[in-house]
Coordinates of C-alpha atoms and ligand atoms in Angstrom, one line a residue:
X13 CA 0.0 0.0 0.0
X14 CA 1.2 3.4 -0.6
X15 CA 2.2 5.4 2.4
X16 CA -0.1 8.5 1.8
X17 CA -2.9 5.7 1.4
X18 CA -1.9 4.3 4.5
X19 CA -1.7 7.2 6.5
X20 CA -5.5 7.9 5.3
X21 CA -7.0 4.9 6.3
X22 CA -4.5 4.5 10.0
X23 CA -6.6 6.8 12.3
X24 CA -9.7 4.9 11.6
X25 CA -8.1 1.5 12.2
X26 CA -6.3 2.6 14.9
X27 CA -9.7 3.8 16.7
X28 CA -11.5 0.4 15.6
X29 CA -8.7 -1.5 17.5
X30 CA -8.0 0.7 20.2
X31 CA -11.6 0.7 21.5
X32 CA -11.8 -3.2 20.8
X33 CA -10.1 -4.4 24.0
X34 CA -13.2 -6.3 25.2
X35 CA -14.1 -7.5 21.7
X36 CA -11.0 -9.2 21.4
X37 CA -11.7 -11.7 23.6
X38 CA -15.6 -11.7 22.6
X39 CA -16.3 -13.9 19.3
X40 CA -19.4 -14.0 17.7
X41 CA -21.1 -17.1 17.7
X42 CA -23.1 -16.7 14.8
X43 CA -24.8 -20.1 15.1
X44 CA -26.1 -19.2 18.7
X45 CA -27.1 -15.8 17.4
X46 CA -28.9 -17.5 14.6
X47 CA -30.2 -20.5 17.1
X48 CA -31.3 -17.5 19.3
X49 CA -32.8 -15.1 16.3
X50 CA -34.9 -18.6 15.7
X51 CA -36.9 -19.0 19.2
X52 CA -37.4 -15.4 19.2
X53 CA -39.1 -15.4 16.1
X54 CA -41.1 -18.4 17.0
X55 CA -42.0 -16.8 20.7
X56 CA -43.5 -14.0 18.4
X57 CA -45.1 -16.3 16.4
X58 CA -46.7 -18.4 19.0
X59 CA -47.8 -15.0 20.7
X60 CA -49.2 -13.4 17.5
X61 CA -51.2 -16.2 16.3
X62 CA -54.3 -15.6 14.8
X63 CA -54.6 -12.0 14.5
X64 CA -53.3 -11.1 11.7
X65 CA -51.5 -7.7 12.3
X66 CA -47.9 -7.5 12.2
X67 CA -45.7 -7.1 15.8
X68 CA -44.3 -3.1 15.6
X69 CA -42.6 -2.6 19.1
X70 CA -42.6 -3.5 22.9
X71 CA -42.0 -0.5 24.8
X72 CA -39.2 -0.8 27.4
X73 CA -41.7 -1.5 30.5
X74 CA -43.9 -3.7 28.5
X75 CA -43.0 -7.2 27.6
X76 CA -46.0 -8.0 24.9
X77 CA -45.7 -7.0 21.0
X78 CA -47.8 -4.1 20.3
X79 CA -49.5 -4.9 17.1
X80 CA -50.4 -2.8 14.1
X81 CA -53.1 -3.1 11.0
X82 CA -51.4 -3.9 7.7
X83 CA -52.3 -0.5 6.3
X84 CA -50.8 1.4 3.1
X85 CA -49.6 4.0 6.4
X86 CA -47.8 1.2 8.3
X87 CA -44.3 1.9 7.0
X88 CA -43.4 -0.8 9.3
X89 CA -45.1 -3.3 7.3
X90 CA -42.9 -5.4 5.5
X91 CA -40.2 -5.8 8.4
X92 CA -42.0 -8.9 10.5
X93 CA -42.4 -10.9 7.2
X94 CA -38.7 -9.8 6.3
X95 CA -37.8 -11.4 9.4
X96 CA -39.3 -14.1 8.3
X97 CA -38.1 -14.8 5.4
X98 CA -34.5 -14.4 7.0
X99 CA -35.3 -16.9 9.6
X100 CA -36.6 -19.2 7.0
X101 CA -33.9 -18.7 4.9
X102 CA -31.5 -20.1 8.4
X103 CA -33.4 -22.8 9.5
X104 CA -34.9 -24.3 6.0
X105 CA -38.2 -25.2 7.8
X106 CA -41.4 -25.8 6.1
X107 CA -43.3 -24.4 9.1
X108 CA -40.9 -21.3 8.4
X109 CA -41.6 -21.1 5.1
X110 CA -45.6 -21.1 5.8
X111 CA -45.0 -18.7 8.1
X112 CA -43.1 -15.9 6.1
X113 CA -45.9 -16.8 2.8
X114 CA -48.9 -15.9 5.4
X115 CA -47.3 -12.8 7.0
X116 CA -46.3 -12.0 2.8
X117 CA -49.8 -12.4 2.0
X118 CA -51.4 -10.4 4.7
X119 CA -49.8 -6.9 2.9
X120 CA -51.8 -8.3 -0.9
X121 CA -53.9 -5.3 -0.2
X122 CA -51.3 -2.9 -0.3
X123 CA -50.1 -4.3 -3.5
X124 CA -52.5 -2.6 -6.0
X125 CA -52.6 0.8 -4.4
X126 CA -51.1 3.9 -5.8
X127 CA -47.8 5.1 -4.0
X128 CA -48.9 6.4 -0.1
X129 CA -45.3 7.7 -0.2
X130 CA -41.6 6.2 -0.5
X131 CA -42.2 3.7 1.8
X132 CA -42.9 1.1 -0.5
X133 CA -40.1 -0.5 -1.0
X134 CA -39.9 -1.2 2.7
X135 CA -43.4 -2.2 2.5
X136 CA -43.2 -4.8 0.2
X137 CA -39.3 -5.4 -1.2
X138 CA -38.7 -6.9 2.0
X139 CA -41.8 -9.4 2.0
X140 CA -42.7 -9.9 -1.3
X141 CA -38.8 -9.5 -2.4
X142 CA -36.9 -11.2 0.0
X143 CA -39.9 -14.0 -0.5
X144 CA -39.0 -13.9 -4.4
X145 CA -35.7 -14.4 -3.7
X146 CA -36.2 -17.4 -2.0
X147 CA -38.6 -19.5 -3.8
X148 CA -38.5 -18.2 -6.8
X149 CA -42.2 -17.3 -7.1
X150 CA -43.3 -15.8 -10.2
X151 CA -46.6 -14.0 -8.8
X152 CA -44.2 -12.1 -6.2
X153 CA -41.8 -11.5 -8.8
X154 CA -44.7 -8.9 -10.6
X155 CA -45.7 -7.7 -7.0
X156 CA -42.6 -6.2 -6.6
X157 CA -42.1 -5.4 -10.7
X158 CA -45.6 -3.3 -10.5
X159 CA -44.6 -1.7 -6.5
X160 CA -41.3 -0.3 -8.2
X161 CA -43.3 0.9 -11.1
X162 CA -45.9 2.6 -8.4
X163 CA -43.0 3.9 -6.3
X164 CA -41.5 5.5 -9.6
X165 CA -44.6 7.8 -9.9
X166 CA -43.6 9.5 -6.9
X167 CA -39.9 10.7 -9.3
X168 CA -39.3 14.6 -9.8
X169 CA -37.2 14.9 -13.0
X170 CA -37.0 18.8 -12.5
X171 CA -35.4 17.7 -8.6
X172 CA -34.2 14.6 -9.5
X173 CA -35.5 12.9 -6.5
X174 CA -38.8 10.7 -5.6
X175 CA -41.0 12.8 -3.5
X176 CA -40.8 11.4 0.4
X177 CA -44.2 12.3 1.5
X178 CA -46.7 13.5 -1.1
X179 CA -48.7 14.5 1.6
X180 CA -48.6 16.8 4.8
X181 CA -46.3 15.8 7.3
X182 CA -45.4 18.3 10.7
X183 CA -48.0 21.1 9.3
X184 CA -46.3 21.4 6.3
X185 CA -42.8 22.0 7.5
X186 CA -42.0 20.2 4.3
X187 CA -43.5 21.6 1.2
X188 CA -43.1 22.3 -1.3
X189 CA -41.3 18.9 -1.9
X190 CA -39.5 16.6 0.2
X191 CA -37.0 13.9 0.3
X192 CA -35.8 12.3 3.1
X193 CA -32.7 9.8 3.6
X194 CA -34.9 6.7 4.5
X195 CA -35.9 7.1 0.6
X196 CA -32.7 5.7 -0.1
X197 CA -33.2 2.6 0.8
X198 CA -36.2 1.8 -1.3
X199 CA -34.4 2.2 -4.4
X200 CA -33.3 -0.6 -3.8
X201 CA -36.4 -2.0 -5.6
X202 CA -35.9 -0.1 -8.5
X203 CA -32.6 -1.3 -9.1
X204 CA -33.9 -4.8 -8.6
X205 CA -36.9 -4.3 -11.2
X206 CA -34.5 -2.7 -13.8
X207 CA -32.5 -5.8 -13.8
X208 CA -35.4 -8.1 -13.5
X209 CA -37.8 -7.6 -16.7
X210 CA -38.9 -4.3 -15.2
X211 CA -38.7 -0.8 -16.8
X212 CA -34.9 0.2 -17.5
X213 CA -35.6 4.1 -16.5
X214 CA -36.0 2.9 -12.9
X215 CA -31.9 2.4 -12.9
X216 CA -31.9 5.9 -13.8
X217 CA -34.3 7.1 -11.7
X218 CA -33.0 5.4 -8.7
X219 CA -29.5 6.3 -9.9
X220 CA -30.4 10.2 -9.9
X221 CA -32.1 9.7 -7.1
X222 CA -28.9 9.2 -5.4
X223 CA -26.9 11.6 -7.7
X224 CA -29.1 14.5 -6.3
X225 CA -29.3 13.1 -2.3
X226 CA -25.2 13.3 -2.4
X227 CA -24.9 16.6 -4.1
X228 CA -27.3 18.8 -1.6
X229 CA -28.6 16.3 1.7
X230 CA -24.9 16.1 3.1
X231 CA -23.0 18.7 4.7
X232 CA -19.0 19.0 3.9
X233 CA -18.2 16.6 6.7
X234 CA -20.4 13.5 5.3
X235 CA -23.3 14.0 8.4
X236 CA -26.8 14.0 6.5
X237 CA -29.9 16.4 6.5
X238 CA -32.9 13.7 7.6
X239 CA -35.2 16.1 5.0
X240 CA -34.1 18.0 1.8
X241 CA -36.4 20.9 1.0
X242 CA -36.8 21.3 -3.0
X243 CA -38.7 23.6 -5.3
X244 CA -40.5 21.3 -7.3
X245 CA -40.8 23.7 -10.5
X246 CA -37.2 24.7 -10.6
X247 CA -35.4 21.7 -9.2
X248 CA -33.4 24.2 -6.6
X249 CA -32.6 23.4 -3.2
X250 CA -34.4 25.4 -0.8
X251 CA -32.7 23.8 2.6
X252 CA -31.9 21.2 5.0
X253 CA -34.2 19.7 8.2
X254 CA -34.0 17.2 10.5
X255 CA -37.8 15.5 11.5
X256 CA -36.2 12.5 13.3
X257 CA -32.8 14.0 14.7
X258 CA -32.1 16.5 17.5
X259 CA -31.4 19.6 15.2
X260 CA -31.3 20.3 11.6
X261 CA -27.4 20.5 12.4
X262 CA -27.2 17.4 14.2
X263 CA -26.2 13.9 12.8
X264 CA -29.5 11.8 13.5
X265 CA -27.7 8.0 14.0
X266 CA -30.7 6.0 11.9
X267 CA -30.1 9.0 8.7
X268 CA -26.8 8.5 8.7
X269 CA -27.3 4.6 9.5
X270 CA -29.8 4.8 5.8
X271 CA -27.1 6.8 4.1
X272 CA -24.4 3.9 4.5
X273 CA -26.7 1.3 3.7
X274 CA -28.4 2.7 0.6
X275 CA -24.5 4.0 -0.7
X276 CA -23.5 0.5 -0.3
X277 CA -25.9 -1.0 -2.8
X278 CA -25.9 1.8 -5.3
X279 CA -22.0 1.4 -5.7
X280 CA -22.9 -2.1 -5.9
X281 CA -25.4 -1.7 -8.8
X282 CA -23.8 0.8 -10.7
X283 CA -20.2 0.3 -10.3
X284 CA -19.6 3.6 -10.2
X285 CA -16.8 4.6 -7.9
X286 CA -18.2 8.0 -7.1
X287 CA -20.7 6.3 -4.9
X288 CA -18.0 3.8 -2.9
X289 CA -16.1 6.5 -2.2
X290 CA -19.2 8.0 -0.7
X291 CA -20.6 4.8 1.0
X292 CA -16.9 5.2 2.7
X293 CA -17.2 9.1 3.4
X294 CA -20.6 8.5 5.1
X295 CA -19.2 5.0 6.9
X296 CA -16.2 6.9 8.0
X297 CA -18.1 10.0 10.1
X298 CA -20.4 7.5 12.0
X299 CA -17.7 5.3 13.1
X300 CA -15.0 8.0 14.2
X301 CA -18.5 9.7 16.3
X302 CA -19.4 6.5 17.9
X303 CA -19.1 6.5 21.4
X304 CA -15.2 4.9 22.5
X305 CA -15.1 1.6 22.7
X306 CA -18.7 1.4 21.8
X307 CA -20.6 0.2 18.8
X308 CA -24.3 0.8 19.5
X309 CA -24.7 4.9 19.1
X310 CA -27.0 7.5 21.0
X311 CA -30.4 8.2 18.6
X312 CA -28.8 11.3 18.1
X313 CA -24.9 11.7 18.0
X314 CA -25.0 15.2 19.1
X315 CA -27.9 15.0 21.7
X316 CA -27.5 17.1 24.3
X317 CA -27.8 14.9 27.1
X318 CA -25.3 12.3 26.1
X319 CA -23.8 10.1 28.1
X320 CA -27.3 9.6 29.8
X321 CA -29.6 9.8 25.8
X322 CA -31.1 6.9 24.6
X323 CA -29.5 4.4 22.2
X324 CA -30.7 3.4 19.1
X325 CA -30.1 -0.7 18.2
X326 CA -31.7 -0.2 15.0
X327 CA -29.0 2.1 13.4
X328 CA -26.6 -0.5 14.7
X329 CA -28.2 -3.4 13.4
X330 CA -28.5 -1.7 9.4
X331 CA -25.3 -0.1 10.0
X332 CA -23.7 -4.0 10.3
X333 CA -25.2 -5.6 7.3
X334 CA -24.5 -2.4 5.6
X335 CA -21.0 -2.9 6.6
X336 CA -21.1 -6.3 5.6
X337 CA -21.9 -5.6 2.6
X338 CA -19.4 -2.8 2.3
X339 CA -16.3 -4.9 3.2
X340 CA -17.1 -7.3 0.2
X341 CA -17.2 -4.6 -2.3
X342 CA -14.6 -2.8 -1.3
X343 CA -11.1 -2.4 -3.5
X344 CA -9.1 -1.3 -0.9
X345 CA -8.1 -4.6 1.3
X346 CA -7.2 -2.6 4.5
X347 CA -10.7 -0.4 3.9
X348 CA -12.5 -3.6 3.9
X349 CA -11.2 -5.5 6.5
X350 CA -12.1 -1.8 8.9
X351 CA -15.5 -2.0 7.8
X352 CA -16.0 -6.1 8.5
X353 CA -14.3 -6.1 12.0
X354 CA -16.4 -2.7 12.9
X355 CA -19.5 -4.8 11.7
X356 CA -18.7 -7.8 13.8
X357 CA -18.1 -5.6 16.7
X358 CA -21.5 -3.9 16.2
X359 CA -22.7 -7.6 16.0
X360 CA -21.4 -8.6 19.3
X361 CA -22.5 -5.9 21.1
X362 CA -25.8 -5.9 19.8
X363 CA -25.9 -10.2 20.7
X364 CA -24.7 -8.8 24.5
X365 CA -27.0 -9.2 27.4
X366 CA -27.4 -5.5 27.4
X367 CA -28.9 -5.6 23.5
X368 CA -30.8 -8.8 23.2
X369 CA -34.3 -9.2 24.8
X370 CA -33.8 -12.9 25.8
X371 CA -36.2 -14.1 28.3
X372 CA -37.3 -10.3 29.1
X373 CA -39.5 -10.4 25.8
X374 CA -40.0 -12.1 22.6
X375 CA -38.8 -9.3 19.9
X376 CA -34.7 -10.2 19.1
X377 CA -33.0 -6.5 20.2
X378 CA -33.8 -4.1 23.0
X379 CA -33.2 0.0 23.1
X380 CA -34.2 1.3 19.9
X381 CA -35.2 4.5 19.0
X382 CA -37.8 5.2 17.0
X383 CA -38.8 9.1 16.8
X384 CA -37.2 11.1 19.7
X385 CA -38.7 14.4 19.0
X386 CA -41.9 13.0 18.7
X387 CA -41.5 11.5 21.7
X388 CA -42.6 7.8 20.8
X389 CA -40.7 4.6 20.3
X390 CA -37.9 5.5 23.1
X391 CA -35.7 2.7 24.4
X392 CA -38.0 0.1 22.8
X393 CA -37.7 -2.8 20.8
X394 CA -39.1 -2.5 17.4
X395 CA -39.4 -4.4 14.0
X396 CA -37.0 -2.8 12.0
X397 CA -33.7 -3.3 14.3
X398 CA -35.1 -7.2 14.6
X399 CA -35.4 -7.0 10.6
X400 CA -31.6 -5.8 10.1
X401 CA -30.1 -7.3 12.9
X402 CA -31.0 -11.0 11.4
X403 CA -30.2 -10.2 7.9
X404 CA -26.8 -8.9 9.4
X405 CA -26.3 -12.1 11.1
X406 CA -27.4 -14.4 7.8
X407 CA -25.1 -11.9 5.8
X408 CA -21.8 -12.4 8.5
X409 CA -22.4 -15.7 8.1
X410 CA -22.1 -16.1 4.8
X411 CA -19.1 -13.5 4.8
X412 CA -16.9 -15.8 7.2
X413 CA -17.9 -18.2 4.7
X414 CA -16.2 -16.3 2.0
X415 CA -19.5 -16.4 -0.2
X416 CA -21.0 -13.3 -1.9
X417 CA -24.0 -11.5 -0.2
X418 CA -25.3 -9.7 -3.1
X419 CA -29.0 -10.6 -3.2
X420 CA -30.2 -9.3 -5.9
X421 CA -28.0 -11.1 -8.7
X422 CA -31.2 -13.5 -9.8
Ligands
LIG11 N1 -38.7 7.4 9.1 C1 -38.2 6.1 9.2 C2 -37.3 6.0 10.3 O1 -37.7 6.1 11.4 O2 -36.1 5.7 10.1

């Protein structure tokens, strides 16, 4: 390696090892985690039976899921059968595999409505997708060929971004037209359709969706704006907001945690090396900010009240199979091997008694955060942070395995 190069990419190793005392003795035992992931899933199922909602969160006091209506709303509604289809996708059962097609099937209403907002992909790539992926099944295949096509009515060309909420959010902090940085992940589906006997423009649409979110929804250091603010006739942008994080200033952990993520894949569909360099720049910021020696962050990494905020699992969890993903795409060796140790490290902290719900409750992860400001979801477990915290284990396994974990090559 060249010394310059090597004197870049020192200070972040050096932090990843110096705060890693403890890890080095812990190991991640991925087939206990998965073994674990497993009963939890079936407590849920065993405590969920018959009702036909989907399990959204258990606040910290409680020790039942809170269910929810499968509603077009319910952004939340694709995570439990995502789980699922993980789990099923680990243990190979056929009482696994009935369980992920019922919890699929309950969102078929959602399936032939026009676009709520961006959440779509969330909705229904990861139920009908990640069930697509699995068995192969051609009537989920055009479920999630028409949802990409119904998300890509929502696409600005004058912007160059899908609108986030085509509707009043926060009276109308928001107009004239949004996007915010969770919409990065559900292009996702686009890319997927594009590839997959679906309209080509969605590549480009998803592509320029991302072209546009770099260019004016980061500041210089790499932290993210949760909303950008764009007039919807001229294309300009008006400003930056935060609706989940502390301050428009502040670096909300779950937008930054949706920025690595969604960077990840769109340098691994395009191949364009704008984006991993990106993917690294956002990667970078949240790791150098997370607390020392620590690998779960506070909801907010500039909250005012740290050491004693709440933490947020979820950004952990996406922020590990992000990094997973990372590591195996990378062309730099010494980048990639940073990103996979600070995943595993994320992974064992998360798989600690102080993250895992265990006997305490059926969901897999305890102290998320879902919406601070709002005041709701604090310190709870929640659907999403189970969702990426067992595709992060399925994906480390197959990692230590050495073999690929891009899903979408069908
Ligand atoms: N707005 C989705 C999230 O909480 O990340």
């Amino acid at each position: 390696m060249k010394f310059e190069k090597l004197l870049m990419v020192l200070p972040l190793a050096m932090l990843l090892l110096s705060s890693c005392s403890k890890e080095e003795v812990a190991k991640l035992d991925i087939n206990n985690e998965l073994k674990y992931s497993e009963n939890q899933v079936h407590r849920t199922l065993s405590e969920i039976k018959g009702q036909d909602k989907m399990p959204r969160n258990i606040m910290d006091s409680l020790v039942h899921w809170n269910l929810v209506n499968i509603e077009i709303s319910e952004w939340t509604a694709g995570f439990w059968p995502g789980t699922l289809w993980y789990n099923y996708e680990n243990t190979q059962s056929t009482d696994d595999l009935a369980a992920a097609t019922h919890y699929t099937e309950l969102l078929k209403p959602l399936t032939t409505l026009p676009a709520y907002d961006h959440d779509l992909g969330f909705q229904l790539f990861y139920s009908y997708g990640n069930g697509y992926r699995l068995t192969g099944r051609e009537d989920y295949k055009q479920i999630v060929l028409n949802a990409a096509d119904t998300l890509a009515t929502l696409f600005n060309p004058k912007v160059g971004t899908i609108l986030s909420w085509p509707r009043e959010v926060d009276n109308g902090r928001f107009a004239p037209f949004n996007t915010i940085m969770d919409n990065m992940i559900n292009l996702e589906m686009l890319y997927w359709a594009a590839k997959n006997g679906g309209n080509k423009e969605l590549y480009d649409i998803a592509t320029k969706h991302a072209e546009t979110t770099m260019k004016y929804q980061f500041r210089e250091d790499g932290g993210n704006y949760h909303v950008a603010i764009y007039d919807p006739l001229t294309g300009e942008f008006i400003k930056g907001q935060t609706h989940q994080g502390y301050s428009d200033s502040s670096l909300w952990a779950r937008g930054q945690a949706w920025a690595i993520y969604g960077y990840t894949f769109v340098y691994r569909e395009t191949k364009d090396e704008r984006f991993l360099r990106f993917a690294e720049k956002v990667a970078d910021l949240y790791l150098a900010r997370l607390p020392r020696g620590e690998f779960v962050p506070y909801w907010d990494f500039d909250a005012p009240d740290i050491p004693n905020a709440p933490r947020d699992a979820s950004s952990a969890a996406i922020v590990a199979s992000g990094l997973l993903e990372l590591s195996q795409l990378e062309n730099d060796k010494v980048k990639g091997e940073v990103y996979k140790n600070a995943a595993e490290n994320m992974l064992i902290e998360l798989s600690s008694d102080k993250y895992q719900s265990r006997q305490s409750k059926p969901s897999l992860l305890l102290h998320s955060t879902g919406h601070y400001p709002n005041g709701s979801e604090i310190d709870a477990s929640i659907n999403y942070a189970d969702y990426y915290y067992i595709e992060a284990l399925t994906r480390y396994k197959k990692v230590m395995s050495g073999i690929s974990i891009q899903r979408n090559n069908k």
